[in-house]
Amino acid sequence: MYIPDCSDGTFCPIEARSLKPQLLSMMGFSPRQIQEHYKIYQSYITKTNEVRMKLRSIDMQGSNSIHSSYRSLKIDESQTVANGKLHEMYFDNLGGNGRTAIGKVLEIIVKDFGSYEFWERDFRSTGLASQGWVILGYDFDDCHLHNYTQGAPDVVPIVRFEPLLVLDVCEHAYFLDYGTNRNSYIDAFFRNIDWYTVNSRLQNLKSTY
């Protein structure tokens, strides 16, 4: 998704990924909900390009940690890039056939959480408690899977951690279909997880598994 400036020093804008057609026919999600959510993802890509263009021309001399235009733009860049990447992972891990976890990821979930059922309860509860994102991921330091929350203003981004399954719990992800009923939205999410994508992410890790 994200590419550096071109070798000749010119600005290289990033582009949004295409929406997978099968996401428009998922059980529990209306086409309109998915399309409107996809537009929000596109807006993060657009804003990332706008911010990076401004960063190429802004005066850095007045930069400071209390308030400055440069500080504001760098915060905006961090937010738009993070949300763009997480939206891509969210859409990528949707479109499954309603099966429960399969393959290596199921084996490791059971090993690290004790049972699939406990992991699912923890993931769902994290979804109800979160203000932005729920991420099942691999921690490179303790070599275990964890369910973490990200996106709230008081939550510091986790490093040395690779997302495997991503859930967006912002209201824009479900409000058209479910109003404020986040529980039902999470039910629909679980019915549509693409566990093949989750397993593929796991296989790509440089881990001891």
Tab-separated table of C-alpha atoms in Angstrom:
chain	number	residue	atom	x	y	z
A	1	MET	CA	0.000	0.000	0.000
A	2	TYR	CA	2.578	2.575	1.100
A	3	ILE	CA	5.514	3.429	-1.100
A	4	PRO	CA	8.356	5.897	-0.497
A	5	ASP	CA	9.039	8.971	-2.556
A	6	CYS	CA	10.180	8.184	-6.064
A	7	SER	CA	13.892	7.837	-6.726
A	8	ASP	CA	13.951	11.168	-8.542
A	9	GLY	CA	12.622	12.963	-5.468
A	10	THR	CA	9.107	13.500	-6.766
A	11	PHE	CA	6.077	12.748	-4.609
A	12	CYS	CA	4.513	9.308	-5.114
A	13	PRO	CA	0.891	9.212	-3.949
A	14	ILE	CA	-0.554	5.999	-2.573
A	15	GLU	CA	-3.678	4.367	-3.956
A	16	ALA	CA	-6.610	2.665	-2.281
A	17	ARG	CA	-7.069	-1.036	-2.822
A	18	SER	CA	-10.128	-2.205	-4.705
A	19	LEU	CA	-13.051	-3.546	-2.717
A	20	LYS	CA	-13.482	-7.312	-3.048
A	21	PRO	CA	-16.806	-7.905	-4.878
A	22	GLN	CA	-17.782	-10.775	-2.564
A	23	LEU	CA	-17.969	-8.390	0.387
A	24	LEU	CA	-21.113	-6.877	-1.124
A	25	SER	CA	-22.993	-10.162	-0.737
A	26	MET	CA	-22.003	-11.147	2.802
A	27	MET	CA	-24.677	-12.408	5.195
A	28	GLY	CA	-25.365	-9.786	7.847
A	29	PHE	CA	-23.957	-6.830	5.923
A	30	SER	CA	-25.887	-4.708	3.453
A	31	PRO	CA	-24.058	-3.596	0.301
A	32	ARG	CA	-24.633	0.012	1.363
A	33	GLN	CA	-22.936	-0.538	4.737
A	34	ILE	CA	-19.869	-2.022	3.082
A	35	GLN	CA	-19.745	0.652	0.385
A	36	GLU	CA	-20.029	3.513	2.870
A	37	HIS	CA	-17.375	1.934	5.071
A	38	TYR	CA	-15.103	1.547	2.057
A	39	LYS	CA	-15.501	5.277	1.339
A	40	ILE	CA	-14.144	6.018	4.806
A	41	TYR	CA	-11.126	3.847	4.036
A	42	GLN	CA	-10.635	5.760	0.777
A	43	SER	CA	-10.735	9.041	2.696
A	44	TYR	CA	-7.790	7.899	4.842
A	45	ILE	CA	-5.773	7.212	1.700
A	46	THR	CA	-6.691	10.614	0.267
A	47	LYS	CA	-5.799	12.394	3.499
A	48	THR	CA	-2.491	10.545	3.770
A	49	ASN	CA	-1.532	11.884	0.350
A	50	GLU	CA	-2.631	15.407	1.282
A	51	VAL	CA	-0.677	15.374	4.540
A	52	ARG	CA	2.471	13.991	2.948
A	53	MET	CA	2.342	16.588	0.213
A	54	LYS	CA	2.124	19.341	2.844
A	55	LEU	CA	5.008	17.820	4.803
A	56	ARG	CA	7.248	18.167	1.768
A	57	SER	CA	6.839	21.932	1.687
A	58	ILE	CA	6.204	23.039	5.276
A	59	ASP	CA	8.831	25.005	7.209
A	60	MET	CA	10.320	22.682	9.842
A	61	GLN	CA	12.089	25.452	11.753
A	62	GLY	CA	9.153	26.180	14.040
A	63	SER	CA	8.523	22.575	15.003
A	64	ASN	CA	7.926	21.944	18.714
A	65	SER	CA	6.181	19.389	20.911
A	66	ILE	CA	3.512	21.700	22.348
A	67	HIS	CA	1.996	23.165	19.219
A	68	SER	CA	3.242	23.597	15.690
A	69	SER	CA	1.993	22.984	12.184
A	70	TYR	CA	4.634	20.320	11.695
A	71	ARG	CA	3.551	18.482	14.863
A	72	SER	CA	-0.093	18.550	13.744
A	73	LEU	CA	0.755	17.160	10.328
A	74	LYS	CA	2.911	14.368	11.752
A	75	ILE	CA	0.089	13.361	14.109
A	76	ASP	CA	-2.331	13.411	11.177
A	77	GLU	CA	0.047	11.296	9.103
A	78	SER	CA	0.366	8.688	11.851
A	79	GLN	CA	-3.409	8.488	12.241
A	80	THR	CA	-4.259	8.301	8.548
A	81	VAL	CA	-1.559	5.739	7.773
A	82	ALA	CA	-2.545	3.517	10.714
A	83	ASN	CA	-6.236	3.661	9.874
A	84	GLY	CA	-5.579	3.045	6.198
A	85	LYS	CA	-3.525	-0.056	6.919
A	86	LEU	CA	-5.983	-1.421	9.487
A	87	HIS	CA	-8.930	-0.902	7.151
A	88	GLU	CA	-7.104	-2.864	4.465
A	89	MET	CA	-6.523	-5.742	6.854
A	90	TYR	CA	-10.146	-5.577	8.034
A	91	PHE	CA	-11.578	-5.832	4.526
A	92	ASP	CA	-9.046	-8.506	3.588
A	93	ASN	CA	-10.032	-10.762	6.506
A	94	LEU	CA	-13.728	-10.599	5.577
A	95	GLY	CA	-15.504	-12.657	2.927
A	96	GLY	CA	-15.226	-16.097	4.510
A	97	ASN	CA	-17.814	-18.855	4.524
A	98	GLY	CA	-18.917	-18.730	8.142
A	99	ARG	CA	-16.656	-21.493	9.414
A	100	THR	CA	-14.889	-21.321	12.742
A	101	ALA	CA	-11.114	-21.002	12.870
A	102	ILE	CA	-9.147	-23.604	10.936
A	103	GLY	CA	-5.554	-24.585	10.338
A	104	LYS	CA	-2.439	-23.495	12.176
A	105	VAL	CA	-4.031	-20.385	13.621
A	106	LEU	CA	-6.651	-22.518	15.386
A	107	GLU	CA	-3.915	-24.722	16.817
A	108	ILE	CA	-2.053	-21.723	18.210
A	109	ILE	CA	-5.215	-20.044	19.518
A	110	VAL	CA	-5.966	-23.183	21.531
A	111	LYS	CA	-2.369	-23.351	22.784
A	112	ASP	CA	-2.209	-19.695	23.836
A	113	PHE	CA	-5.780	-19.165	25.092
A	114	GLY	CA	-6.629	-22.637	26.357
A	115	SER	CA	-9.558	-23.112	23.972
A	116	TYR	CA	-11.081	-21.534	20.896
A	117	GLU	CA	-14.201	-20.720	22.910
A	118	PHE	CA	-12.241	-18.715	25.497
A	119	TRP	CA	-10.387	-16.826	22.770
A	120	GLU	CA	-13.660	-15.932	21.033
A	121	ARG	CA	-15.231	-14.695	24.271
A	122	ASP	CA	-12.160	-12.571	24.957
A	123	PHE	CA	-12.101	-11.178	21.401
A	124	ARG	CA	-15.807	-10.319	21.542
A	125	SER	CA	-15.474	-8.699	24.972
A	126	THR	CA	-12.515	-6.672	23.733
A	127	GLY	CA	-14.707	-5.545	20.844
A	128	LEU	CA	-17.398	-4.313	23.211
A	129	ALA	CA	-14.815	-2.514	25.356
A	130	SER	CA	-12.857	-0.871	22.535
A	131	GLN	CA	-13.198	2.521	20.876
A	132	GLY	CA	-11.437	1.782	17.610
A	133	TRP	CA	-9.943	-1.559	16.672
A	134	VAL	CA	-9.619	-5.096	18.002
A	135	ILE	CA	-6.557	-7.002	16.829
A	136	LEU	CA	-5.600	-10.623	17.293
A	137	GLY	CA	-1.889	-10.672	16.700
A	138	TYR	CA	1.451	-12.273	17.344
A	139	ASP	CA	3.796	-10.691	19.881
A	140	PHE	CA	7.415	-11.131	18.803
A	141	ASP	CA	8.697	-10.691	22.360
A	142	ASP	CA	6.697	-13.306	24.264
A	143	CYS	CA	5.935	-15.448	21.173
A	144	HIS	CA	2.216	-15.679	21.926
A	145	LEU	CA	-1.049	-14.501	20.410
A	146	HIS	CA	-2.964	-11.688	22.126
A	147	ASN	CA	-6.190	-9.746	21.623
A	148	TYR	CA	-5.393	-6.042	21.861
A	149	THR	CA	-7.362	-2.829	21.465
A	150	GLN	CA	-6.048	0.082	19.414
A	151	GLY	CA	-7.302	3.445	18.252
A	152	ALA	CA	-8.371	5.183	21.468
A	153	PRO	CA	-6.556	8.486	22.188
A	154	ASP	CA	-5.006	7.111	25.388
A	155	VAL	CA	-3.754	3.850	23.840
A	156	VAL	CA	-0.116	3.820	22.724
A	157	PRO	CA	0.513	1.809	19.521
A	158	ILE	CA	1.982	-1.628	20.175
A	159	VAL	CA	5.330	-2.387	18.570
A	160	ARG	CA	6.911	-5.737	17.693
A	161	PHE	CA	3.397	-7.072	17.192
A	162	GLU	CA	1.946	-8.439	13.948
A	163	PRO	CA	-1.837	-8.272	13.343
A	164	LEU	CA	-3.503	-11.470	12.139
A	165	LEU	CA	-7.220	-10.679	12.514
A	166	VAL	CA	-8.577	-7.123	12.572
A	167	LEU	CA	-12.037	-5.905	13.632
A	168	ASP	CA	-13.219	-2.311	13.232
A	169	VAL	CA	-15.596	-1.394	16.063
A	170	CYS	CA	-16.066	2.273	15.192
A	171	GLU	CA	-19.764	2.997	14.619
A	172	HIS	CA	-19.182	3.756	10.948
A	173	ALA	CA	-18.463	0.032	10.460
A	174	TYR	CA	-21.963	-1.072	11.434
A	175	PHE	CA	-24.356	1.816	12.192
A	176	LEU	CA	-26.363	1.588	8.949
A	177	ASP	CA	-27.155	-2.080	9.572
A	178	TYR	CA	-27.187	-2.338	13.357
A	179	GLY	CA	-27.545	1.131	14.845
A	180	THR	CA	-25.839	0.995	18.224
A	181	ASN	CA	-26.158	-2.804	18.531
A	182	ARG	CA	-22.488	-3.684	18.436
A	183	ASN	CA	-23.129	-7.211	19.687
A	184	SER	CA	-25.067	-8.120	16.550
A	185	TYR	CA	-22.400	-6.531	14.357
A	186	ILE	CA	-19.712	-8.656	15.998
A	187	ASP	CA	-21.908	-11.717	15.393
A	188	ALA	CA	-22.019	-10.815	11.692
A	189	PHE	CA	-18.264	-10.273	11.638
A	190	PHE	CA	-17.640	-13.758	13.008
A	191	ARG	CA	-19.941	-15.273	10.382
A	192	ASN	CA	-17.782	-13.766	7.657
A	193	ILE	CA	-14.167	-14.147	8.825
A	194	ASP	CA	-11.856	-15.401	6.092
A	195	TRP	CA	-9.677	-17.775	8.109
A	196	TYR	CA	-7.607	-18.613	5.043
A	197	THR	CA	-6.406	-14.997	5.013
A	198	VAL	CA	-5.672	-15.141	8.747
A	199	ASN	CA	-3.658	-18.338	8.283
A	200	SER	CA	-1.801	-16.788	5.361
A	201	ARG	CA	-0.739	-13.876	7.563
A	202	LEU	CA	0.474	-16.318	10.178
A	203	GLN	CA	2.508	-18.248	7.611
A	204	ASN	CA	4.200	-15.042	6.507
A	205	LEU	CA	5.528	-14.330	9.984
A	206	LYS	CA	9.216	-14.826	10.709
A	207	SER	CA	8.450	-16.637	13.933
A	208	THR	CA	9.356	-19.783	15.811
A	209	TYR	CA	5.994	-21.317	15.076
